[in-house]
Amino acid sequence: MRKMASNAASCNLIRSETGDWELVIGLEVHAQVTSRAKLFSGAATKFGAEPNSQVSLVDAAMPGMLPVINKECLRQAVRTGLGLKAQINLRSVFDRKNYFYPDLPQGYQISQFSQPIVGEGEVVLNMEGGETVRVGIERLHLEQDAGKSLHDQDPKCSYVDLNRSGVGLMEIVSKPDIRSAKQAQAYVAKLRSILRYLGTCDGNMEEGSLRADVNVSMRRPGGELGTRCEIKNINSIRSIGQAIESESRRQIDVLEEGGEITQETRLFDTKTGRTRPMRSKEEAHDYRYFPDPDLLPVELSQEYVDQLAKNLPELPDQKKDRFMSGWGLDAYDAELLVAERERADYFEEMVDGGAGPKRAANWLLNQHLGRVNKEGGPFEDAPVTAAASISILKMVDEGTISGKIAKELYDLVWETGEDPAKLVEERGLRQVSDTGTIEKVVDEIIAANPKQAEQVKSKPKTLGWFVGQVMQKTSGKANPQAVNAILREKLDIAGD
């Protein structure tokens, strides 16, 4: 039987009958470079095009065709490296990585091996409970993607779509610093956020523009690193966690039964929730790397790198610090707000429009984000704009509508897309502040409930029942402050 250790010092250890095990994880994240053209050709990179409709002669490896580097892909790789606080190598080299796949027309992949464009960097994770985890970046290199084999088009044949062949990828390789499935998930989420802030990758895992290879091994705490297995091409953060949990259990079972872990490449089956063998794991020498003779080394100037660094956008950690120090948000809310660039932009637009930072954060994270998550669509496609949210909160402040009506109004704006102020007038949602009207309703409720009216004098806390009755009678439109004041006067209850 296995379970996670509960004490703080060993919270990431896995306990079993034979003792504790430590999980060691490293990730290789493949991020598609944001560029309208491929890494070494002018062919388009649009997702969802007809098969083999975005393939140049270079992508199809026609004889005599030579690759030409896309400068935009180089720029995006350098910007990503800077965003990861990594070393930018002013000289890098493209290599040929030799292996055969039906969807790899050249019989080799143009990649980078010994001299990548980006060296060591770091990603800082803020875990639940206040734990800070620093994950080292080993390298970032550029490489071209392969095509895609299609096995479901014909019962007897497989087809090949070369639309992705030659698409620029950034492979971001972490150091084996990750010690749990949750840390691995947090790392990919944070990396995806940084890439999206930078605009160097759209981070769409469902479309395959961001996917991860996960290396998993087990060892006794503090012992030598165990034999690792690589789980290929995982395209969701949820599946990353499930694959790690499954593979760690499998490896522990093998080791505790006296067996040995074989270094291999595995796949994660989302239907069974288990990993399964794919092939034996190749080593670097199996690929017979050598510098690509058709491509010159990439030479960058320090001035070029400095200029890119100067024009980087504000990144999640910087924005989080500003939200906390400048606007008084706590770490938890600030972390949630900066997790997605569109979310942070929405929040800042609300604050710039006059909403208090804490109130704007509460509205966005509870009301707006709650509805977005319920509907399941992208945050940026939500029909309630920041301007609409500001208008709703402003009407609450002015006493035009109550807090309860504000939530109902938000739902109406979501469903109709109409202006909040217009909906208030058309639907008769204005708050009733006329004391005469409220007093009439209060008198009716007191007269209909004499027993409760007598009890409330000895139990003032039950006043809330009367408030609820008035709000129900007025469809939530009565001014709560006025209701409370009139009820206390009528029932002869002293104020707080």
mmCIF file with all atom_site columns, C-alpha atoms in Angstrom, residues 365-468:
data_model
loop_
_atom_site.group_PDB
_atom_site.id
_atom_site.type_symbol
_atom_site.label_atom_id
_atom_site.label_alt_id
_atom_site.label_comp_id
_atom_site.label_asym_id
_atom_site.label_entity_id
_atom_site.label_seq_id
_atom_site.pdbx_PDB_ins_code
_atom_site.Cartn_x
_atom_site.Cartn_y
_atom_site.Cartn_z
_atom_site.occupancy
_atom_site.B_iso_or_equiv
_atom_site.pdbx_formal_charge
_atom_site.auth_seq_id
_atom_site.auth_comp_id
_atom_site.auth_asym_id
_atom_site.auth_atom_id
_atom_site.pdbx_PDB_model_num
ATOM 1   C CA . LEU A 1 365 ? -12.552 35.801 -9.444  1.00 0.00 ? 365 LEU A CA 1
ATOM 2   C CA . ASN A 1 366 ? -15.961 34.885 -8.041  1.00 0.00 ? 366 ASN A CA 1
ATOM 3   C CA . GLN A 1 367 ? -18.650 36.261 -10.343 1.00 0.00 ? 367 GLN A CA 1
ATOM 4   C CA . HIS A 1 368 ? -16.942 36.543 -13.735 1.00 0.00 ? 368 HIS A CA 1
ATOM 5   C CA . LEU A 1 369 ? -14.415 33.694 -13.600 1.00 0.00 ? 369 LEU A CA 1
ATOM 6   C CA . GLY A 1 370 ? -17.012 31.451 -11.986 1.00 0.00 ? 370 GLY A CA 1
ATOM 7   C CA . ARG A 1 371 ? -19.337 31.912 -14.979 1.00 0.00 ? 371 ARG A CA 1
ATOM 8   C CA . VAL A 1 372 ? -16.482 31.537 -17.483 1.00 0.00 ? 372 VAL A CA 1
ATOM 9   C CA . ASN A 1 373 ? -15.439 28.231 -15.902 1.00 0.00 ? 373 ASN A CA 1
ATOM 10  C CA . LYS A 1 374 ? -19.044 27.042 -15.804 1.00 0.00 ? 374 LYS A CA 1
ATOM 11  C CA . GLU A 1 375 ? -19.507 27.721 -19.516 1.00 0.00 ? 375 GLU A CA 1
ATOM 12  C CA . GLY A 1 376 ? -16.125 26.212 -20.375 1.00 0.00 ? 376 GLY A CA 1
ATOM 13  C CA . GLY A 1 377 ? -15.131 28.659 -23.107 1.00 0.00 ? 377 GLY A CA 1
ATOM 14  C CA . PRO A 1 378 ? -11.964 30.777 -23.402 1.00 0.00 ? 378 PRO A CA 1
ATOM 15  C CA . PHE A 1 379 ? -11.782 33.695 -20.966 1.00 0.00 ? 379 PHE A CA 1
ATOM 16  C CA . GLU A 1 380 ? -11.278 36.186 -23.774 1.00 0.00 ? 380 GLU A CA 1
ATOM 17  C CA . ASP A 1 381 ? -14.539 35.115 -25.465 1.00 0.00 ? 381 ASP A CA 1
ATOM 18  C CA . ALA A 1 382 ? -16.742 35.896 -22.443 1.00 0.00 ? 382 ALA A CA 1
ATOM 19  C CA . PRO A 1 383 ? -19.574 38.268 -23.487 1.00 0.00 ? 383 PRO A CA 1
ATOM 20  C CA . VAL A 1 384 ? -19.393 40.374 -20.297 1.00 0.00 ? 384 VAL A CA 1
ATOM 21  C CA . THR A 1 385 ? -16.651 42.947 -20.837 1.00 0.00 ? 385 THR A CA 1
ATOM 22  C CA . ALA A 1 386 ? -14.655 44.725 -18.146 1.00 0.00 ? 386 ALA A CA 1
ATOM 23  C CA . ALA A 1 387 ? -16.568 47.899 -19.008 1.00 0.00 ? 387 ALA A CA 1
ATOM 24  C CA . ALA A 1 388 ? -19.861 46.088 -18.336 1.00 0.00 ? 388 ALA A CA 1
ATOM 25  C CA . SER A 1 389 ? -18.598 44.813 -14.979 1.00 0.00 ? 389 SER A CA 1
ATOM 26  C CA . ILE A 1 390 ? -17.519 48.346 -14.027 1.00 0.00 ? 390 ILE A CA 1
ATOM 27  C CA . SER A 1 391 ? -20.974 49.663 -14.946 1.00 0.00 ? 391 SER A CA 1
ATOM 28  C CA . ILE A 1 392 ? -22.692 47.047 -12.758 1.00 0.00 ? 392 ILE A CA 1
ATOM 29  C CA . LEU A 1 393 ? -20.506 47.789 -9.723  1.00 0.00 ? 393 LEU A CA 1
ATOM 30  C CA . LYS A 1 394 ? -20.963 51.519 -10.225 1.00 0.00 ? 394 LYS A CA 1
ATOM 31  C CA . MET A 1 395 ? -24.759 51.135 -10.139 1.00 0.00 ? 395 MET A CA 1
ATOM 32  C CA . VAL A 1 396 ? -24.434 49.227 -6.856  1.00 0.00 ? 396 VAL A CA 1
ATOM 33  C CA . ASP A 1 397 ? -22.329 52.048 -5.401  1.00 0.00 ? 397 ASP A CA 1
ATOM 34  C CA . GLU A 1 398 ? -24.871 54.647 -6.528  1.00 0.00 ? 398 GLU A CA 1
ATOM 35  C CA . GLY A 1 399 ? -27.739 52.689 -4.988  1.00 0.00 ? 399 GLY A CA 1
ATOM 36  C CA . THR A 1 400 ? -29.366 52.104 -8.370  1.00 0.00 ? 400 THR A CA 1
ATOM 37  C CA . ILE A 1 401 ? -29.362 48.329 -7.851  1.00 0.00 ? 401 ILE A CA 1
ATOM 38  C CA . SER A 1 402 ? -28.695 46.023 -4.907  1.00 0.00 ? 402 SER A CA 1
ATOM 39  C CA . GLY A 1 403 ? -25.862 43.523 -4.640  1.00 0.00 ? 403 GLY A CA 1
ATOM 40  C CA . LYS A 1 404 ? -28.323 40.686 -5.265  1.00 0.00 ? 404 LYS A CA 1
ATOM 41  C CA . ILE A 1 405 ? -29.696 42.343 -8.377  1.00 0.00 ? 405 ILE A CA 1
ATOM 42  C CA . ALA A 1 406 ? -26.106 42.961 -9.554  1.00 0.00 ? 406 ALA A CA 1
ATOM 43  C CA . LYS A 1 407 ? -25.560 39.215 -9.910  1.00 0.00 ? 407 LYS A CA 1
ATOM 44  C CA . GLU A 1 408 ? -28.851 38.781 -11.751 1.00 0.00 ? 408 GLU A CA 1
ATOM 45  C CA . LEU A 1 409 ? -27.955 41.708 -14.004 1.00 0.00 ? 409 LEU A CA 1
ATOM 46  C CA . TYR A 1 410 ? -24.569 40.143 -14.772 1.00 0.00 ? 410 TYR A CA 1
ATOM 47  C CA . ASP A 1 411 ? -26.323 36.966 -15.968 1.00 0.00 ? 411 ASP A CA 1
ATOM 48  C CA . LEU A 1 412 ? -28.637 39.034 -18.159 1.00 0.00 ? 412 LEU A CA 1
ATOM 49  C CA . VAL A 1 413 ? -25.676 40.829 -19.746 1.00 0.00 ? 413 VAL A CA 1
ATOM 50  C CA . TRP A 1 414 ? -24.007 37.460 -20.371 1.00 0.00 ? 414 TRP A CA 1
ATOM 51  C CA . GLU A 1 415 ? -27.119 36.078 -22.064 1.00 0.00 ? 415 GLU A CA 1
ATOM 52  C CA . THR A 1 416 ? -28.134 39.152 -24.071 1.00 0.00 ? 416 THR A CA 1
ATOM 53  C CA . GLY A 1 417 ? -24.913 41.106 -24.595 1.00 0.00 ? 417 GLY A CA 1
ATOM 54  C CA . GLU A 1 418 ? -26.834 44.327 -23.910 1.00 0.00 ? 418 GLU A CA 1
ATOM 55  C CA . ASP A 1 419 ? -25.716 47.374 -21.923 1.00 0.00 ? 419 ASP A CA 1
ATOM 56  C CA . PRO A 1 420 ? -26.238 46.907 -18.153 1.00 0.00 ? 420 PRO A CA 1
ATOM 57  C CA . ALA A 1 421 ? -27.802 50.344 -17.628 1.00 0.00 ? 421 ALA A CA 1
ATOM 58  C CA . LYS A 1 422 ? -30.239 49.745 -20.474 1.00 0.00 ? 422 LYS A CA 1
ATOM 59  C CA . LEU A 1 423 ? -31.259 46.383 -19.004 1.00 0.00 ? 423 LEU A CA 1
ATOM 60  C CA . VAL A 1 424 ? -31.903 47.947 -15.589 1.00 0.00 ? 424 VAL A CA 1
ATOM 61  C CA . GLU A 1 425 ? -34.398 50.382 -17.104 1.00 0.00 ? 425 GLU A CA 1
ATOM 62  C CA . GLU A 1 426 ? -36.034 47.889 -19.491 1.00 0.00 ? 426 GLU A CA 1
ATOM 63  C CA . ARG A 1 427 ? -36.412 45.122 -16.882 1.00 0.00 ? 427 ARG A CA 1
ATOM 64  C CA . GLY A 1 428 ? -37.394 47.364 -13.989 1.00 0.00 ? 428 GLY A CA 1
ATOM 65  C CA . LEU A 1 429 ? -34.440 46.353 -11.861 1.00 0.00 ? 429 LEU A CA 1
ATOM 66  C CA . ARG A 1 430 ? -33.923 49.649 -10.066 1.00 0.00 ? 430 ARG A CA 1
ATOM 67  C CA . GLN A 1 431 ? -33.495 49.354 -6.317  1.00 0.00 ? 431 GLN A CA 1
ATOM 68  C CA . VAL A 1 432 ? -36.463 50.530 -4.258  1.00 0.00 ? 432 VAL A CA 1
ATOM 69  C CA . SER A 1 433 ? -35.174 53.185 -1.858  1.00 0.00 ? 433 SER A CA 1
ATOM 70  C CA . ASP A 1 434 ? -38.458 54.976 -1.263  1.00 0.00 ? 434 ASP A CA 1
ATOM 71  C CA . THR A 1 435 ? -39.041 54.549 2.478   1.00 0.00 ? 435 THR A CA 1
ATOM 72  C CA . GLY A 1 436 ? -42.779 54.821 2.117   1.00 0.00 ? 436 GLY A CA 1
ATOM 73  C CA . THR A 1 437 ? -42.946 51.874 -0.268  1.00 0.00 ? 437 THR A CA 1
ATOM 74  C CA . ILE A 1 438 ? -40.618 49.780 1.902   1.00 0.00 ? 438 ILE A CA 1
ATOM 75  C CA . GLU A 1 439 ? -42.516 50.715 5.081   1.00 0.00 ? 439 GLU A CA 1
ATOM 76  C CA . LYS A 1 440 ? -45.771 49.488 3.541   1.00 0.00 ? 440 LYS A CA 1
ATOM 77  C CA . VAL A 1 441 ? -44.219 46.086 2.749   1.00 0.00 ? 441 VAL A CA 1
ATOM 78  C CA . VAL A 1 442 ? -42.693 45.842 6.248   1.00 0.00 ? 442 VAL A CA 1
ATOM 79  C CA . ASP A 1 443 ? -46.081 46.576 7.875   1.00 0.00 ? 443 ASP A CA 1
ATOM 80  C CA . GLU A 1 444 ? -47.730 43.830 5.835   1.00 0.00 ? 444 GLU A CA 1
ATOM 81  C CA . ILE A 1 445 ? -45.111 41.240 6.816   1.00 0.00 ? 445 ILE A CA 1
ATOM 82  C CA . ILE A 1 446 ? -45.175 42.160 10.529  1.00 0.00 ? 446 ILE A CA 1
ATOM 83  C CA . ALA A 1 447 ? -48.986 41.994 10.550  1.00 0.00 ? 447 ALA A CA 1
ATOM 84  C CA . ALA A 1 448 ? -48.916 38.578 8.909   1.00 0.00 ? 448 ALA A CA 1
ATOM 85  C CA . ASN A 1 449 ? -46.324 37.203 11.369  1.00 0.00 ? 449 ASN A CA 1
ATOM 86  C CA . PRO A 1 450 ? -47.157 38.468 14.897  1.00 0.00 ? 450 PRO A CA 1
ATOM 87  C CA . LYS A 1 451 ? -45.517 35.527 16.650  1.00 0.00 ? 451 LYS A CA 1
ATOM 88  C CA . GLN A 1 452 ? -42.151 36.085 14.923  1.00 0.00 ? 452 GLN A CA 1
ATOM 89  C CA . ALA A 1 453 ? -42.474 39.823 15.558  1.00 0.00 ? 453 ALA A CA 1
ATOM 90  C CA . GLU A 1 454 ? -42.752 39.171 19.287  1.00 0.00 ? 454 GLU A CA 1
ATOM 91  C CA . GLN A 1 455 ? -39.854 36.675 19.348  1.00 0.00 ? 455 GLN A CA 1
ATOM 92  C CA . VAL A 1 456 ? -37.444 38.962 17.503  1.00 0.00 ? 456 VAL A CA 1
ATOM 93  C CA . LYS A 1 457 ? -37.408 41.400 20.435  1.00 0.00 ? 457 LYS A CA 1
ATOM 94  C CA . SER A 1 458 ? -35.750 38.804 22.660  1.00 0.00 ? 458 SER A CA 1
ATOM 95  C CA . LYS A 1 459 ? -33.726 37.293 19.821  1.00 0.00 ? 459 LYS A CA 1
ATOM 96  C CA . PRO A 1 460 ? -32.533 40.209 17.642  1.00 0.00 ? 460 PRO A CA 1
ATOM 97  C CA . LYS A 1 461 ? -30.463 37.889 15.436  1.00 0.00 ? 461 LYS A CA 1
ATOM 98  C CA . THR A 1 462 ? -33.685 36.535 13.937  1.00 0.00 ? 462 THR A CA 1
ATOM 99  C CA . LEU A 1 463 ? -34.220 39.929 12.310  1.00 0.00 ? 463 LEU A CA 1
ATOM 100 C CA . GLY A 1 464 ? -32.600 38.436 9.231   1.00 0.00 ? 464 GLY A CA 1
ATOM 101 C CA . TRP A 1 465 ? -35.735 36.384 8.638   1.00 0.00 ? 465 TRP A CA 1
ATOM 102 C CA . PHE A 1 466 ? -37.770 39.564 8.289   1.00 0.00 ? 466 PHE A CA 1
ATOM 103 C CA . VAL A 1 467 ? -35.165 41.101 5.980   1.00 0.00 ? 467 VAL A CA 1
ATOM 104 C CA . GLY A 1 468 ? -35.372 38.010 3.775   1.00 0.00 ? 468 GLY A CA 1
#
